């Protein structure tokens, strides 16, 4: 699935469990967040920079916005 399938405001649901690395400006490394099957969220940002593209998704259960990269797109579906 590509970034084109999503727009800001699109509701998504995780269909597979997966991890998102939260890259913070911290010298101690990255936090890892677990997205579980059935977790829902909303696309709040769609970012495209040359060949790179990703989505900012505000996850309801996690109560935070995390970047969804192209290798994660197959783990979510659009909720209508």
mmCIF file with all atom_site columns, C-alpha atoms in Angstrom:
data_model
loop_
_atom_site.group_PDB
_atom_site.id
_atom_site.type_symbol
_atom_site.label_atom_id
_atom_site.label_alt_id
_atom_site.label_comp_id
_atom_site.label_asym_id
_atom_site.label_entity_id
_atom_site.label_seq_id
_atom_site.pdbx_PDB_ins_code
_atom_site.Cartn_x
_atom_site.Cartn_y
_atom_site.Cartn_z
_atom_site.occupancy
_atom_site.B_iso_or_equiv
_atom_site.pdbx_formal_charge
_atom_site.auth_seq_id
_atom_site.auth_comp_id
_atom_site.auth_asym_id
_atom_site.auth_atom_id
_atom_site.pdbx_PDB_model_num
ATOM 1  C CA . UNK A 1 1  ? 0.000   0.000  0.000  1.00 0.00 ? 1  UNK A CA 1
ATOM 2  C CA . UNK A 1 2  ? 1.290   3.476  -0.722 1.00 0.00 ? 2  UNK A CA 1
ATOM 3  C CA . UNK A 1 3  ? 0.999   6.820  0.993  1.00 0.00 ? 3  UNK A CA 1
ATOM 4  C CA . UNK A 1 4  ? -1.546  7.799  -1.683 1.00 0.00 ? 4  UNK A CA 1
ATOM 5  C CA . UNK A 1 5  ? -4.179  5.590  -0.009 1.00 0.00 ? 5  UNK A CA 1
ATOM 6  C CA . UNK A 1 6  ? -4.208  7.907  3.010  1.00 0.00 ? 6  UNK A CA 1
ATOM 7  C CA . UNK A 1 7  ? -5.191  11.539 3.490  1.00 0.00 ? 7  UNK A CA 1
ATOM 8  C CA . UNK A 1 8  ? -5.194  13.742 6.571  1.00 0.00 ? 8  UNK A CA 1
ATOM 9  C CA . UNK A 1 9  ? -8.288  12.816 8.567  1.00 0.00 ? 9  UNK A CA 1
ATOM 10 C CA . UNK A 1 10 ? -8.314  9.178  7.408  1.00 0.00 ? 10 UNK A CA 1
ATOM 11 C CA . UNK A 1 11 ? -9.197  6.754  10.207 1.00 0.00 ? 11 UNK A CA 1
ATOM 12 C CA . UNK A 1 12 ? -6.979  3.665  10.379 1.00 0.00 ? 12 UNK A CA 1
ATOM 13 C CA . UNK A 1 13 ? -7.036  0.385  12.297 1.00 0.00 ? 13 UNK A CA 1
ATOM 14 C CA . UNK A 1 14 ? -4.142  -1.997 12.923 1.00 0.00 ? 14 UNK A CA 1
ATOM 15 C CA . UNK A 1 15 ? -4.717  -5.427 11.397 1.00 0.00 ? 15 UNK A CA 1
ATOM 16 C CA . UNK A 1 16 ? -1.354  -6.782 12.604 1.00 0.00 ? 16 UNK A CA 1
ATOM 17 C CA . UNK A 1 17 ? 0.669   -6.070 15.746 1.00 0.00 ? 17 UNK A CA 1
ATOM 18 C CA . UNK A 1 18 ? 3.862   -4.128 15.041 1.00 0.00 ? 18 UNK A CA 1
ATOM 19 C CA . UNK A 1 19 ? 6.399   -1.827 16.650 1.00 0.00 ? 19 UNK A CA 1
ATOM 20 C CA . UNK A 1 20 ? 7.181   1.798  15.928 1.00 0.00 ? 20 UNK A CA 1
ATOM 21 C CA . UNK A 1 21 ? 10.511  3.257  16.954 1.00 0.00 ? 21 UNK A CA 1
ATOM 22 C CA . UNK A 1 22 ? 10.041  6.715  18.357 1.00 0.00 ? 22 UNK A CA 1
ATOM 23 C CA . UNK A 1 23 ? 13.135  8.689  17.347 1.00 0.00 ? 23 UNK A CA 1
ATOM 24 C CA . UNK A 1 24 ? 13.590  11.429 19.898 1.00 0.00 ? 24 UNK A CA 1
ATOM 25 C CA . UNK A 1 25 ? 16.422  13.908 20.257 1.00 0.00 ? 25 UNK A CA 1
ATOM 26 C CA . UNK A 1 26 ? 17.776  11.906 23.136 1.00 0.00 ? 26 UNK A CA 1
ATOM 27 C CA . UNK A 1 27 ? 21.307  10.637 23.654 1.00 0.00 ? 27 UNK A CA 1
ATOM 28 C CA . UNK A 1 28 ? 20.021  7.428  25.265 1.00 0.00 ? 28 UNK A CA 1
ATOM 29 C CA . UNK A 1 29 ? 18.271  6.010  22.214 1.00 0.00 ? 29 UNK A CA 1
ATOM 30 C CA . UNK A 1 30 ? 14.776  5.382  20.968 1.00 0.00 ? 30 UNK A CA 1
ATOM 31 C CA . UNK A 1 31 ? 11.557  4.332  22.628 1.00 0.00 ? 31 UNK A CA 1
ATOM 32 C CA . UNK A 1 32 ? 9.681   1.449  21.041 1.00 0.00 ? 32 UNK A CA 1
ATOM 33 C CA . UNK A 1 33 ? 5.879   1.607  20.996 1.00 0.00 ? 33 UNK A CA 1
ATOM 34 C CA . UNK A 1 34 ? 3.725   -1.457 20.460 1.00 0.00 ? 34 UNK A CA 1
ATOM 35 C CA . UNK A 1 35 ? 0.711   -1.086 18.189 1.00 0.00 ? 35 UNK A CA 1
ATOM 36 C CA . UNK A 1 36 ? -1.729  -3.934 18.808 1.00 0.00 ? 36 UNK A CA 1
ATOM 37 C CA . UNK A 1 37 ? -4.307  -5.524 16.535 1.00 0.00 ? 37 UNK A CA 1
ATOM 38 C CA . UNK A 1 38 ? -7.463  -3.414 16.673 1.00 0.00 ? 38 UNK A CA 1
ATOM 39 C CA . UNK A 1 39 ? -5.729  -0.183 17.711 1.00 0.00 ? 39 UNK A CA 1
ATOM 40 C CA . UNK A 1 40 ? -7.270  2.782  15.924 1.00 0.00 ? 40 UNK A CA 1
ATOM 41 C CA . UNK A 1 41 ? -6.015  6.192  15.025 1.00 0.00 ? 41 UNK A CA 1
ATOM 42 C CA . UNK A 1 42 ? -6.272  9.112  12.658 1.00 0.00 ? 42 UNK A CA 1
ATOM 43 C CA . UNK A 1 43 ? -3.821  10.406 10.074 1.00 0.00 ? 43 UNK A CA 1
ATOM 44 C CA . UNK A 1 44 ? -2.887  13.905 11.222 1.00 0.00 ? 44 UNK A CA 1
ATOM 45 C CA . UNK A 1 45 ? 0.031   14.535 8.844  1.00 0.00 ? 45 UNK A CA 1
ATOM 46 C CA . UNK A 1 46 ? 1.095   13.263 5.467  1.00 0.00 ? 46 UNK A CA 1
ATOM 47 C CA . UNK A 1 47 ? 4.745   13.953 4.740  1.00 0.00 ? 47 UNK A CA 1
ATOM 48 C CA . UNK A 1 48 ? 6.506   13.601 1.417  1.00 0.00 ? 48 UNK A CA 1
ATOM 49 C CA . UNK A 1 49 ? 10.137  14.594 0.915  1.00 0.00 ? 49 UNK A CA 1
ATOM 50 C CA . UNK A 1 50 ? 11.496  13.402 -2.406 1.00 0.00 ? 50 UNK A CA 1
ATOM 51 C CA . UNK A 1 51 ? 11.370  9.602  -2.439 1.00 0.00 ? 51 UNK A CA 1
ATOM 52 C CA . UNK A 1 52 ? 10.629  9.446  1.286  1.00 0.00 ? 52 UNK A CA 1
ATOM 53 C CA . UNK A 1 53 ? 7.082   9.489  2.586  1.00 0.00 ? 53 UNK A CA 1
ATOM 54 C CA . UNK A 1 54 ? 5.433   8.740  5.887  1.00 0.00 ? 54 UNK A CA 1
ATOM 55 C CA . UNK A 1 55 ? 2.305   9.483  7.880  1.00 0.00 ? 55 UNK A CA 1
ATOM 56 C CA . UNK A 1 56 ? 1.832   10.989 11.301 1.00 0.00 ? 56 UNK A CA 1
ATOM 57 C CA . UNK A 1 57 ? -0.874  8.903  13.018 1.00 0.00 ? 57 UNK A CA 1
ATOM 58 C CA . UNK A 1 58 ? -2.470  9.899  16.324 1.00 0.00 ? 58 UNK A CA 1
ATOM 59 C CA . UNK A 1 59 ? -3.144  6.550  18.020 1.00 0.00 ? 59 UNK A CA 1
ATOM 60 C CA . UNK A 1 60 ? -6.150  6.520  20.374 1.00 0.00 ? 60 UNK A CA 1
ATOM 61 C CA . UNK A 1 61 ? -4.893  3.925  22.872 1.00 0.00 ? 61 UNK A CA 1
ATOM 62 C CA . UNK A 1 62 ? -1.317  5.211  22.945 1.00 0.00 ? 62 UNK A CA 1
ATOM 63 C CA . UNK A 1 63 ? -2.483  8.837  23.093 1.00 0.00 ? 63 UNK A CA 1
ATOM 64 C CA . UNK A 1 64 ? 0.411   10.009 20.980 1.00 0.00 ? 64 UNK A CA 1
ATOM 65 C CA . UNK A 1 65 ? 1.302   10.714 17.384 1.00 0.00 ? 65 UNK A CA 1
ATOM 66 C CA . UNK A 1 66 ? 3.839   8.355  15.839 1.00 0.00 ? 66 UNK A CA 1
ATOM 67 C CA . UNK A 1 67 ? 5.321   8.168  12.358 1.00 0.00 ? 67 UNK A CA 1
ATOM 68 C CA . UNK A 1 68 ? 3.963   5.382  10.202 1.00 0.00 ? 68 UNK A CA 1
ATOM 69 C CA . UNK A 1 69 ? 6.598   4.536  7.596  1.00 0.00 ? 69 UNK A CA 1
ATOM 70 C CA . UNK A 1 70 ? 5.952   2.725  4.288  1.00 0.00 ? 70 UNK A CA 1
ATOM 71 C CA . UNK A 1 71 ? 6.960   -0.682 5.690  1.00 0.00 ? 71 UNK A CA 1
ATOM 72 C CA . UNK A 1 72 ? 4.131   -0.282 8.253  1.00 0.00 ? 72 UNK A CA 1
ATOM 73 C CA . UNK A 1 73 ? 1.404   0.582  5.722  1.00 0.00 ? 73 UNK A CA 1
ATOM 74 C CA . UNK A 1 74 ? 0.570   -3.101 5.192  1.00 0.00 ? 74 UNK A CA 1
ATOM 75 C CA . UNK A 1 75 ? -0.199  -3.428 8.920  1.00 0.00 ? 75 UNK A CA 1
ATOM 76 C CA . UNK A 1 76 ? -3.123  -0.984 8.854  1.00 0.00 ? 76 UNK A CA 1
ATOM 77 C CA . UNK A 1 77 ? -6.380  -0.634 6.984  1.00 0.00 ? 77 UNK A CA 1
ATOM 78 C CA . UNK A 1 78 ? -8.562  2.357  6.297  1.00 0.00 ? 78 UNK A CA 1
ATOM 79 C CA . UNK A 1 79 ? -11.669 2.434  8.490  1.00 0.00 ? 79 UNK A CA 1
ATOM 80 C CA . UNK A 1 80 ? -14.767 3.734  6.782  1.00 0.00 ? 80 UNK A CA 1
#
